[in-house]
C-alpha cells in the first residue's frame, strides 16, 4: 500500500532521509522541514492513505496514543508547555501533502500564536439545522 509518486511514502519507508524521532513497523515520526515552532513533528504511517477518511481502523487506533507519546517526550525534553495536534484533510483545509499525517506542534510559553480562529456568533436555529444535516449522513 505505497504510492510510488508520494514523497511521504518515500520518507516514511526510509527511501528519503529525514530527521526521524521515532520509528516502528507502522509509523515514522519526523521533524517538519518548515516548522511552526521548534520540534514540530509529523506522524507518518508507512502505508499510503490520502487522508483521515481513507485511514484503516487499525492504523487510526494507533495514531492518538503515538501522538500522546511524542507530545509527552517533547514536554520532557524541549521544555514546551503543551502541544497541538493538527491534522488537515483536503486542500481547502490546508492539506498540501496528500498522505495522511498528524502534526505534533510543541507550544512554548510566550511563543507564537498558532492554530487559532476567530469565533463567529452562533445562531440557535442554524446550529440545529446544521446538526440535522450532518446527522442525516451518519444514521
Ligand atoms: P499539510 O499542510 O498538513 O499537508 O502539512 C504538510 C507539512 O509537511 C508542512 O508543514 C510542510 O512543511 C511539511 N513538509 C513538506 N515536505 C516535507 C519534507 N520533505 N520533509 C519534512 N516535512 C515536509
Ligand atoms: Zn504516501
Coordinates of N, CA and C and ligand atoms in Angstrom, one line a residue:
X1 N 0.8 -1.2 0.0 CA 0.0 0.0 0.0 C 0.9 1.3 0.0
X2 N 1.8 1.3 -1.0 CA 2.6 2.5 -1.1 C 2.2 3.2 -2.4
X3 N 2.5 4.5 -2.5 CA 2.2 5.2 -3.7 C 3.6 5.7 -4.2
X4 N 4.0 5.2 -5.4 CA 5.4 5.4 -5.9 C 5.6 6.9 -6.1
X5 N 4.5 7.7 -6.2 CA 4.7 9.1 -6.6 C 4.7 10.0 -5.3
X6 N 4.5 9.3 -4.1 CA 4.2 10.1 -2.9 C 5.5 10.3 -2.1
X7 N 5.8 11.6 -1.8 CA 7.1 11.9 -1.1 C 7.0 11.4 0.4
X8 N 5.9 11.4 1.0 CA 5.8 10.9 2.4 C 5.9 9.4 2.5
X9 N 5.4 8.7 1.4 CA 5.7 7.2 1.4 C 7.2 7.0 1.4
X10 N 7.9 7.7 0.6 CA 9.3 7.6 0.4 C 10.0 7.9 1.8
X11 N 9.6 9.0 2.4 CA 10.2 9.4 3.7 C 9.9 8.3 4.8
X12 N 8.6 8.0 4.8 CA 8.2 7.1 5.9 C 8.9 5.7 5.8
X13 N 9.2 5.3 4.6 CA 9.8 4.0 4.4 C 11.3 4.1 4.2
X14 N 11.9 5.3 4.5 CA 13.3 5.4 4.6 C 14.0 5.6 3.3
X15 N 13.3 5.8 2.2 CA 13.9 5.9 0.9 C 14.5 7.3 0.7
X16 N 14.0 8.3 1.5 CA 14.5 9.7 1.5 C 14.8 9.9 3.0
X17 N 16.0 10.4 3.2 CA 16.4 10.7 4.6 C 15.6 11.8 5.3
X18 N 15.4 11.6 6.6 CA 14.6 12.6 7.3 C 15.2 12.7 8.8
X19 N 14.9 13.8 9.5 CA 15.2 13.9 10.9 C 14.1 13.1 11.6
X20 N 14.4 11.8 11.8 CA 13.5 10.9 12.4 C 13.6 10.9 14.0
X21 N 12.4 11.0 14.6 CA 12.5 11.0 16.1 C 11.9 9.7 16.6
X22 N 11.2 8.9 15.8 CA 10.6 7.7 16.2 C 10.3 6.8 15.0
X23 N 10.5 5.5 15.2 CA 10.1 4.6 14.1 C 9.6 3.3 14.7
X24 N 8.5 2.7 14.1 CA 8.2 1.3 14.4 C 7.7 0.7 13.1
X25 N 7.0 -0.5 13.2 CA 6.7 -1.1 11.9 C 5.5 -0.4 11.2
X26 N 4.8 0.4 11.9 CA 3.7 1.1 11.2 C 3.9 2.6 10.9
X27 N 4.8 3.2 11.6 CA 5.0 4.7 11.5 C 6.4 5.1 11.5
X28 N 6.6 6.3 10.9 CA 7.9 7.1 11.2 C 7.4 8.5 11.6
X29 N 8.1 9.0 12.6 CA 7.8 10.4 13.1 C 9.0 11.2 12.7
X30 N 8.8 12.3 12.0 CA 9.9 13.1 11.5 C 9.7 14.6 11.9
X31 N 10.8 15.3 11.9 CA 10.7 16.8 12.1 C 10.2 17.4 10.8
X32 N 9.3 18.4 10.9 CA 8.8 19.1 9.8 C 9.9 20.0 9.2
X33 N 10.0 20.1 7.9 CA 11.1 20.9 7.3 C 10.7 22.4 7.3
X34 N 9.4 22.7 7.6 CA 9.0 24.1 7.7 C 8.3 24.3 9.1
X35 N 9.0 24.2 10.2 CA 8.4 24.1 11.5 C 7.6 25.3 11.9
X36 N 6.5 25.1 12.5 CA 5.7 26.3 13.1 C 6.4 26.7 14.4
X37 N 7.0 25.7 15.2 CA 7.7 26.0 16.4 C 8.9 25.0 16.4
X38 N 9.8 25.2 17.3 CA 10.9 24.2 17.4 C 10.4 22.9 17.8
X39 N 10.8 21.8 17.1 CA 10.4 20.5 17.4 C 9.1 20.0 16.7
X40 N 8.5 20.8 15.9 CA 7.3 20.5 15.1 C 7.5 19.2 14.4
X41 N 6.7 18.2 14.7 CA 6.9 16.8 14.2 C 5.7 16.4 13.3
X42 N 5.9 15.4 12.5 CA 4.9 14.8 11.7 C 4.8 13.3 11.9
X43 N 3.7 12.8 12.2 CA 3.5 11.3 12.3 C 3.1 10.8 10.9
X44 N 3.9 10.0 10.4 CA 3.6 9.4 9.0 C 3.4 7.9 9.1
X45 N 2.2 7.4 8.7 CA 2.1 6.0 8.6 C 2.9 5.5 7.4
X46 N 3.4 4.3 7.5 CA 4.3 3.7 6.4 C 3.5 3.4 5.2
X47 N 2.2 3.0 5.4 CA 1.3 2.8 4.3 C 0.7 4.1 3.8
X48 N 0.3 4.1 2.5 CA -0.3 5.3 2.0 C -1.8 5.4 2.2
X49 N -2.2 6.5 2.8 CA -3.6 6.8 3.0 C -3.7 8.3 2.6
X50 N -4.7 8.7 1.8 CA -4.7 10.1 1.3 C -5.0 11.0 2.5
X51 N -6.0 10.6 3.3 CA -6.4 11.5 4.4 C -7.1 10.6 5.5
X52 N -7.6 11.3 6.5 CA -8.2 10.5 7.6 C -9.4 9.6 7.2
X53 N -10.1 10.0 6.2 CA -11.2 9.2 5.7 C -10.8 7.9 5.1
X54 N -9.5 7.9 4.6 CA -9.0 6.6 4.0 C -8.3 5.8 5.0
X55 N -7.9 6.3 6.1 CA -7.1 5.6 7.1 C -7.8 4.3 7.6
X56 N -7.1 3.2 7.6 CA -7.7 2.0 8.1 C -7.8 2.0 9.6
X57 N -8.8 1.2 10.2 CA -9.1 1.4 11.6 C -7.9 1.0 12.5
X58 N -7.2 0.0 12.0 CA -6.0 -0.5 12.8 C -5.0 0.6 13.0
X59 N -4.7 1.3 11.9 CA -3.7 2.4 11.9 C -4.3 3.6 12.7
X60 N -5.5 3.9 12.4 CA -6.2 5.0 13.1 C -6.1 4.8 14.6
X61 N -6.3 3.6 15.1 CA -6.3 3.4 16.6 C -5.0 3.6 17.2
X62 N -3.9 3.6 16.4 CA -2.6 3.7 16.9 C -2.1 5.2 16.9
X63 N -2.8 6.0 16.1 CA -2.3 7.4 15.9 C -2.3 8.2 17.2
X64 N -3.4 8.3 17.8 CA -3.5 9.1 19.0 C -2.6 8.7 20.2
X65 N -2.5 7.4 20.5 CA -1.6 7.0 21.5 C -0.1 7.4 21.2
X66 N 0.2 7.3 19.9 CA 1.6 7.7 19.4 C 1.7 9.2 19.6
X67 N 0.7 10.0 19.2 CA 0.8 11.4 19.3 C 1.0 11.8 20.7
X68 N 0.3 11.2 21.6 CA 0.4 11.5 23.1 C 1.8 11.2 23.6
X69 N 2.4 10.1 23.1 CA 3.7 9.7 23.5 C 4.8 10.7 23.0
X70 N 4.6 11.2 21.7 CA 5.5 12.1 21.1 C 5.4 13.5 21.9
X71 N 4.2 13.9 22.1 CA 3.9 15.2 22.8 C 4.5 15.1 24.2
X72 N 4.4 14.0 24.9 CA 4.9 13.9 26.3 C 6.5 14.0 26.2
X73 N 7.1 13.3 25.2 CA 8.5 13.4 25.1 C 9.0 14.8 24.8
X74 N 8.2 15.5 24.0 CA 8.6 16.9 23.7 C 8.5 17.8 25.0
X75 N 7.5 17.6 25.8 CA 7.4 18.3 27.1 C 8.6 18.0 28.0
X76 N 9.0 16.8 28.0 CA 10.1 16.4 28.8 C 11.4 17.0 28.4
X77 N 11.6 17.0 27.0 CA 13.0 17.3 26.5 C 13.1 18.7 26.0
X78 N 12.1 19.2 25.4 CA 12.2 20.5 24.8 C 11.7 21.7 25.7
X79 N 11.1 21.3 26.8 CA 10.6 22.4 27.7 C 9.4 23.1 27.2
X80 N 8.6 22.5 26.3 CA 7.4 23.2 25.8 C 6.3 23.0 26.9
X81 N 5.4 24.0 26.9 CA 4.4 23.9 28.0 C 3.2 23.0 27.6
X82 N 3.0 22.8 26.3 CA 1.9 22.0 25.8 C 2.2 21.7 24.3
X83 N 1.2 21.1 23.6 CA 1.4 20.9 22.2 C 0.0 20.8 21.5
X84 N 0.0 21.1 20.2 CA -1.2 21.0 19.4 C -1.1 19.8 18.5
X85 N -2.2 19.1 18.4 CA -2.3 18.0 17.3 C -3.1 18.6 16.2
X86 N -2.6 18.6 15.0 CA -3.3 19.2 13.9 C -3.3 18.2 12.8
X87 N -4.4 18.1 12.1 CA -4.5 17.1 11.0 C -5.4 17.7 9.9
X88 N -4.8 18.0 8.8 CA -5.6 18.6 7.7 C -6.1 17.6 6.7
X89 N -7.3 17.8 6.3 CA -7.9 16.9 5.3 C -8.5 17.7 4.1
X90 N -7.9 17.6 3.0 CA -8.4 18.4 1.8 C -7.6 19.7 1.6
X91 N -7.5 20.1 0.4 CA -6.8 21.3 0.0 C -7.4 22.5 0.7
X92 N -8.7 22.6 0.8 CA -9.3 23.8 1.4 C -9.1 23.8 2.9
X93 N -8.7 22.7 3.5 CA -8.4 22.6 4.9 C -6.9 22.8 5.2
X94 N -6.2 23.1 4.1 CA -4.8 23.4 4.3 C -3.9 22.2 4.1
X95 N -4.4 21.0 3.6 CA -3.6 19.9 3.3 C -2.8 20.1 2.0
X96 N -1.5 20.0 2.1 CA -0.6 20.2 1.0 C 0.1 18.9 0.5
X97 N 0.2 17.9 1.5 CA 0.8 16.6 1.1 C -0.3 15.6 1.3
X98 N -0.7 14.9 0.3 CA -1.9 14.0 0.3 C -1.5 12.6 0.7
X99 N -0.8 12.5 1.8 CA -0.5 11.3 2.5 C -0.9 11.6 4.0
X100 N -1.8 10.9 4.6 CA -2.2 11.2 5.9 C -1.0 11.5 6.8
X101 N -1.1 12.6 7.6 CA -0.1 12.9 8.6 C -0.7 13.7 9.7
X102 N -0.2 13.5 10.9 CA -0.6 14.3 12.0 C 0.5 15.2 12.5
X103 N 0.3 16.5 12.6 CA 1.3 17.4 13.1 C 1.2 17.3 14.6
X104 N 2.4 17.3 15.2 CA 2.5 17.5 16.7 C 3.4 18.7 16.9
X105 N 2.8 19.8 17.4 CA 3.4 21.1 17.4 C 3.6 21.5 18.8
X106 N 4.9 21.6 19.3 CA 5.1 22.0 20.6 C 4.8 23.5 20.8
X107 N 4.2 23.8 22.0 CA 3.9 25.2 22.3 C 4.6 25.7 23.5
X108 N 5.3 26.8 23.3 CA 6.2 27.3 24.4 C 5.5 28.6 25.0
X109 N 5.8 28.7 26.3 CA 5.3 29.9 27.0 C 5.8 31.2 26.3
X110 N 4.9 32.1 25.9 CA 5.3 33.3 25.2 C 5.6 33.1 23.7
X111 N 5.4 31.9 23.2 CA 5.6 31.5 21.8 C 4.6 32.1 20.9
X112 N 4.7 31.9 19.6 CA 3.8 32.5 18.6 C 2.4 31.9 18.8
X113 N 1.4 32.7 18.4 CA 0.0 32.2 18.5 C -0.3 31.5 17.2
X114 N -0.5 30.2 17.3 CA -0.9 29.5 16.1 C -2.1 28.6 16.3
X115 N -2.7 28.0 15.3 CA -3.9 27.2 15.4 C -5.0 27.9 16.2
X116 N -5.3 29.1 15.7 CA -6.3 29.9 16.4 C -7.3 30.4 15.3
X117 N -8.6 30.5 15.6 CA -9.5 31.1 14.7 C -10.4 32.1 15.4
X118 N -11.1 32.9 14.6 CA -12.0 33.9 15.1 C -13.3 33.3 15.3
X119 N -13.9 33.3 16.5 CA -15.2 32.7 16.7 C -16.3 33.6 16.2
X120 N -17.2 33.0 15.4 CA -18.3 33.7 14.9 C -19.5 33.5 15.8
X121 N -20.4 34.5 16.0 CA -21.6 34.3 16.8 C -22.5 33.2 16.2
X122 N -23.0 32.3 17.1 CA -23.8 31.2 16.6 C -25.3 31.6 16.7
X123 N -26.0 31.0 15.8 CA -27.5 31.2 15.7 C -28.1 29.9 16.1
X124 N -29.0 29.8 17.0 CA -29.5 28.6 17.5 C -30.2 27.8 16.4
X125 N -31.1 28.4 15.6 CA -31.8 27.7 14.5 C -30.8 27.1 13.5
X126 N -29.8 27.9 13.2 CA -28.8 27.5 12.2 C -28.0 26.3 12.8
X127 N -27.7 26.4 14.1 CA -26.9 25.3 14.7 C -27.8 24.0 14.6
X128 N -29.1 24.1 14.9 CA -29.9 22.9 14.9 C -30.0 22.4 13.5
X129 N -30.2 23.3 12.5 CA -30.3 22.8 11.1 C -29.0 22.1 10.6
X130 N -27.9 22.7 11.0 CA -26.6 22.1 10.5 C -26.4 20.8 11.2
X131 N -26.8 20.7 12.5 CA -26.6 19.4 13.2 C -27.4 18.3 12.5
X132 N -28.7 18.7 12.1 CA -29.5 17.7 11.4 C -28.9 17.3 10.0
X133 N -28.3 18.2 9.3 CA -27.7 17.9 8.0 C -26.6 16.9 8.2
X134 N -25.7 17.1 9.2 CA -24.6 16.2 9.4 C -25.1 14.8 9.9
X135 N -26.1 14.9 10.9 CA -26.7 13.7 11.4 C -27.3 12.8 10.3
X136 N -27.8 13.4 9.3 CA -28.5 12.6 8.3 C -27.6 11.7 7.5
X137 N -26.3 12.0 7.5 CA -25.4 11.1 6.8 C -24.7 10.1 7.7
X138 N -25.1 10.2 9.0 CA -24.4 9.3 10.0 C -25.3 8.1 10.4
X139 N -26.6 8.2 10.0 CA -27.5 7.2 10.5 C -27.6 6.1 9.5
Ligands
LIG1 P1 -0.2 19.8 5.5 O1 -0.2 21.2 5.1 O2 -1.0 19.4 6.7 O3 -0.3 18.9 4.3 O4 1.3 19.6 6.0 C1 2.4 19.3 5.2 C2 3.6 19.6 6.1 O5 4.7 18.8 5.5 C3 4.1 21.0 6.1 O6 4.1 21.5 7.4 C4 5.5 21.0 5.4 O7 6.4 21.9 6.0 C5 5.9 19.6 5.6 N1 6.8 19.0 4.6 C6 6.7 19.0 3.3 N2 7.7 18.3 2.7 C7 8.4 17.9 3.7 C8 9.6 17.1 3.8 N3 10.2 16.6 2.6 N4 10.1 16.8 5.0 C9 9.6 17.2 6.1 N5 8.4 18.0 6.1 C10 7.9 18.3 4.9
LIG2 ZN1 2.1 8.2 0.5

